Coordinates of C-alpha atoms in Angstrom, one line a residue:
M1 CA -2.6 3.9 37.4
R2 CA -2.3 4.7 33.7
Y3 CA -5.5 4.2 31.8
A4 CA -6.3 4.1 28.1
L5 CA -9.4 5.9 26.8
V6 CA -10.7 5.0 23.3
T7 CA -13.5 7.2 21.9
G8 CA -16.0 5.3 19.8
G9 CA -14.7 2.1 21.4
S10 CA -17.8 0.0 21.4
R11 CA -17.5 -1.7 18.0
G12 CA -15.5 -2.0 14.8
L13 CA -12.1 -0.4 14.8
G14 CA -12.6 1.0 18.3
R15 CA -13.4 -2.4 19.7
A16 CA -10.2 -3.9 18.2
I17 CA -8.2 -1.1 19.6
C18 CA -9.7 -1.6 23.1
L19 CA -8.9 -5.3 23.0
R20 CA -5.3 -4.8 21.9
L21 CA -4.6 -2.1 24.5
S22 CA -6.0 -4.3 27.2
R23 CA -3.7 -7.1 26.2
Q24 CA -0.9 -4.6 26.5
G25 CA -1.8 -4.2 30.2
Y26 CA -3.9 -1.0 30.2
P27 CA -7.2 -0.7 32.0
V28 CA -9.4 0.5 29.2
I29 CA -12.2 3.2 29.3
I30 CA -14.7 2.5 26.5
N31 CA -16.4 5.6 25.3
Y32 CA -19.6 5.3 23.2
K33 CA -22.5 7.5 22.4
S34 CA -25.7 5.4 22.5
N35 CA -25.0 1.7 21.7
S36 CA -24.7 0.4 25.2
E37 CA -25.2 -3.2 24.1
A38 CA -22.1 -3.1 21.8
A39 CA -20.1 -1.3 24.5
L40 CA -21.0 -4.0 27.1
E41 CA -20.0 -6.7 24.6
T42 CA -16.6 -5.0 24.2
K43 CA -16.2 -4.8 28.0
R44 CA -17.1 -8.5 28.3
L45 CA -14.5 -9.4 25.7
I46 CA -11.8 -7.5 27.5
E47 CA -12.7 -9.1 30.8
E48 CA -12.8 -12.5 29.2
Q49 CA -9.2 -12.1 28.2
G50 CA -8.2 -11.1 31.7
G51 CA -8.3 -7.3 31.3
Q52 CA -10.0 -4.4 33.1
A53 CA -12.6 -2.1 31.4
E54 CA -15.2 0.5 32.3
L55 CA -17.8 2.3 30.2
L56 CA -18.0 6.1 29.8
P57 CA -20.8 7.2 27.6
F58 CA -20.8 10.7 26.1
D59 CA -21.2 12.4 22.8
V60 CA -17.7 13.5 21.7
S61 CA -19.1 16.3 19.6
D62 CA -20.8 17.9 22.5
K63 CA -18.4 20.0 24.7
E64 CA -20.6 20.0 27.7
Q65 CA -21.1 16.2 27.7
V66 CA -17.3 15.7 27.2
E67 CA -16.4 17.9 30.1
K68 CA -19.1 16.5 32.4
A69 CA -18.1 12.9 31.7
L70 CA -14.4 13.4 32.0
D71 CA -14.6 15.6 35.1
G72 CA -16.7 12.9 36.7
W73 CA -14.2 10.2 35.8
L74 CA -11.2 12.3 37.1
E75 CA -13.1 13.0 40.3
Q76 CA -13.5 9.3 40.9
H77 CA -9.9 8.4 39.9
Q78 CA -7.9 11.1 41.7
E79 CA -4.8 8.8 41.9
D80 CA -5.0 7.8 38.2
Y81 CA -4.9 9.5 34.8
V82 CA -5.5 8.8 31.2
A83 CA -2.1 8.1 29.8
V84 CA -3.2 6.8 26.4
L85 CA -5.9 8.6 24.5
V86 CA -7.1 7.2 21.2
N87 CA -9.3 9.7 19.3
N88 CA -11.2 7.2 17.2
A89 CA -14.8 8.3 17.2
G90 CA -16.0 9.3 13.7
I91 CA -18.9 9.4 11.3
R92 CA -19.3 9.8 7.5
R93 CA -22.0 11.6 5.6
D94 CA -20.9 11.1 2.1
N95 CA -22.3 13.2 -0.8
L96 CA -21.1 15.3 -3.7
M97 CA -20.5 18.8 -2.4
V98 CA -23.1 20.3 -4.8
F99 CA -25.7 18.2 -3.0
M100 CA -24.3 18.4 0.5
Q101 CA -26.5 19.8 3.3
D102 CA -25.3 22.1 6.1
D103 CA -25.8 19.3 8.7
D104 CA -23.8 16.8 6.6
W105 CA -20.9 19.2 6.8
S106 CA -21.2 20.4 10.4
S107 CA -21.9 17.0 11.9
V108 CA -18.9 15.4 10.3
L109 CA -16.6 18.2 11.3
N110 CA -18.0 18.2 14.9
T111 CA -17.6 14.5 15.4
N112 CA -14.3 13.9 13.6
L113 CA -12.4 17.1 14.4
N114 CA -14.0 19.1 17.2
S115 CA -14.1 16.0 19.3
F116 CA -10.3 15.8 19.2
F117 CA -10.1 19.3 20.6
Y118 CA -12.7 18.8 23.4
V119 CA -11.4 15.4 24.6
T120 CA -7.7 16.0 24.2
R121 CA -7.7 19.5 25.8
R122 CA -9.4 18.1 28.9
L123 CA -7.0 15.2 29.4
L124 CA -3.8 16.9 28.3
K125 CA -3.1 18.5 31.7
G126 CA -2.9 15.2 33.4
M127 CA -0.4 13.9 30.9
M128 CA 1.7 17.0 31.2
T129 CA 1.6 16.8 35.0
K130 CA 2.7 13.2 35.0
R131 CA 5.2 13.9 32.2
W132 CA 4.1 10.9 30.1
G133 CA 1.4 10.4 27.5
R134 CA 0.4 8.9 24.2
I135 CA -2.2 10.6 22.0
I136 CA -3.1 8.6 18.9
N137 CA -5.6 10.1 16.4
V138 CA -7.4 7.9 13.9
A139 CA -7.3 9.9 10.6
S140 CA -7.9 8.4 7.2
L141 CA -6.6 7.8 3.7
S142 CA -9.3 10.4 2.8
G143 CA -7.5 13.0 4.8
L144 CA -4.2 12.4 2.9
K145 CA -5.5 11.8 -0.6
G146 CA -9.0 13.3 -0.6
L147 CA -11.8 11.2 -2.0
A148 CA -14.7 12.3 -4.2
G149 CA -17.9 12.4 -2.3
Q150 CA -16.1 13.0 1.0
T151 CA -15.3 16.7 1.0
N152 CA -16.5 17.0 4.6
Y153 CA -14.8 13.8 5.8
S154 CA -11.5 14.6 3.9
A155 CA -11.5 18.1 5.4
A156 CA -12.0 16.9 8.9
K157 CA -9.3 14.2 8.7
A158 CA -6.8 16.4 6.9
A159 CA -7.3 19.0 9.7
L160 CA -6.8 16.3 12.3
I161 CA -3.5 15.4 10.7
G162 CA -2.4 19.0 10.8
A163 CA -3.5 19.3 14.5
T164 CA -1.5 16.1 15.2
K165 CA 1.7 17.6 13.8
A166 CA 1.2 20.9 15.7
L167 CA 0.3 19.5 19.1
A168 CA 3.2 17.0 18.9
Q169 CA 5.6 20.0 18.9
E170 CA 3.9 21.6 21.8
V171 CA 4.0 18.7 24.2
A172 CA 7.2 16.8 23.2
P173 CA 9.2 18.3 26.1
R174 CA 6.8 16.7 28.5
K175 CA 7.4 13.2 27.1
I176 CA 4.0 13.1 25.4
T177 CA 3.9 11.9 21.8
V178 CA 1.1 12.7 19.4
N179 CA 0.7 10.6 16.3
A180 CA -2.0 9.6 13.8
V181 CA -2.9 6.4 11.9
A182 CA -4.5 6.8 8.5
P183 CA -6.4 3.6 7.6
G184 CA -7.5 2.9 4.1
F185 CA -10.4 0.6 3.4
I186 CA -10.9 -1.5 6.6
A187 CA -13.6 -4.1 6.9
T188 CA -16.0 -2.6 9.5
D189 CA -19.6 -1.5 9.6
M190 CA -18.5 1.9 8.3
T191 CA -17.4 0.4 5.0
S192 CA -20.0 -2.4 4.8
E193 CA -22.0 -0.5 2.1
L194 CA -19.0 -0.1 -0.2
N195 CA -18.4 -2.4 -3.2
E196 CA -15.5 -4.4 -1.8
E197 CA -15.1 -6.5 -4.9
E198 CA -14.5 -3.5 -7.1
L199 CA -12.5 -1.4 -4.6
K200 CA -10.0 -4.2 -3.7
K201 CA -8.9 -4.2 -7.3
M202 CA -7.3 -0.8 -6.6
I203 CA -5.4 -2.1 -3.5
P204 CA -2.0 -3.6 -4.2
V205 CA -2.4 -6.3 -1.5
G206 CA -5.8 -7.2 -3.0
R207 CA -8.0 -7.0 0.0
F208 CA -9.6 -4.7 2.7
G209 CA -7.7 -4.4 5.9
R210 CA -8.7 -5.9 9.2
P211 CA -9.5 -3.8 12.3
E212 CA -6.8 -5.8 14.2
E213 CA -4.2 -4.6 11.8
V214 CA -4.9 -1.0 12.6
A215 CA -5.1 -1.8 16.3
A216 CA -1.6 -3.3 16.1
A217 CA -0.2 0.1 14.9
V218 CA -2.1 2.0 17.6
A219 CA -0.8 -0.4 20.2
F220 CA 2.8 0.1 19.0
L221 CA 2.5 3.9 19.2
A222 CA 1.2 3.5 22.8
Q223 CA 4.3 1.7 23.9
E224 CA 7.3 3.1 25.8
D225 CA 9.4 2.0 22.8
A226 CA 7.7 4.5 20.6
S227 CA 8.9 7.5 22.6
Y228 CA 11.0 8.8 19.7
I229 CA 8.1 8.8 17.2
T230 CA 5.9 11.9 17.3
G231 CA 4.1 14.1 14.8
N232 CA 3.9 11.2 12.4
V233 CA 1.1 9.6 10.3
I234 CA 1.2 5.9 9.7
S235 CA -0.7 4.8 6.6
I236 CA -2.4 1.4 6.9
N237 CA -3.9 1.0 3.4
G238 CA -2.4 -2.1 1.7
G239 CA -0.3 0.1 -0.5
L240 CA -3.3 2.0 -2.0
Y241 CA -1.7 5.4 -1.4
T242 CA 2.0 5.7 -0.7

């Protein structure tokens, strides 16, 4: 059976992606770090719409936790594999660089970039053996444009975009695609502290995006029909940066 794994899938953008992939027919593995209540709610919503879901808690920035959790899942699902991987987990620690602390830098890179390496590397072998896979990385407008106060976040997301393009070339012969989506301002808890009224004046469509709009792009890239699209970045930003 082909499963979909969404890191940081318990709420916000991750929840919307889990729900959309479930409607597409995938049994969904919901990864989360600590918010079990939110993860259980996502699982409930998936099951409510007739889908299958299971929880898999681990810290994506911790190599040992990643390997232990994924090894355990693979041991219990020897006839199955993760065919769709959405590297969505991420954090922000915004500050001007002159005031940025070491932990602000390292924690953002570990969670947003190193996690891609740890999780993808462990699951790539299964996709290559089965000769089919979809890897979708959630990047950001910040990784394309750069945003003041986000030197750490912009660096991590820009590196993720570069890694997407490189890995796409490595695995294309095995019918595995690797793409990224780059959301702009999306209405989630990660952007809840931003001044939406001011920021939306910069956006040609005049509003923040919805998580479901990003999830729709992710779901398209996960389809069989998207087999000729790889190494690409789809911007979802209301025309803010084109």
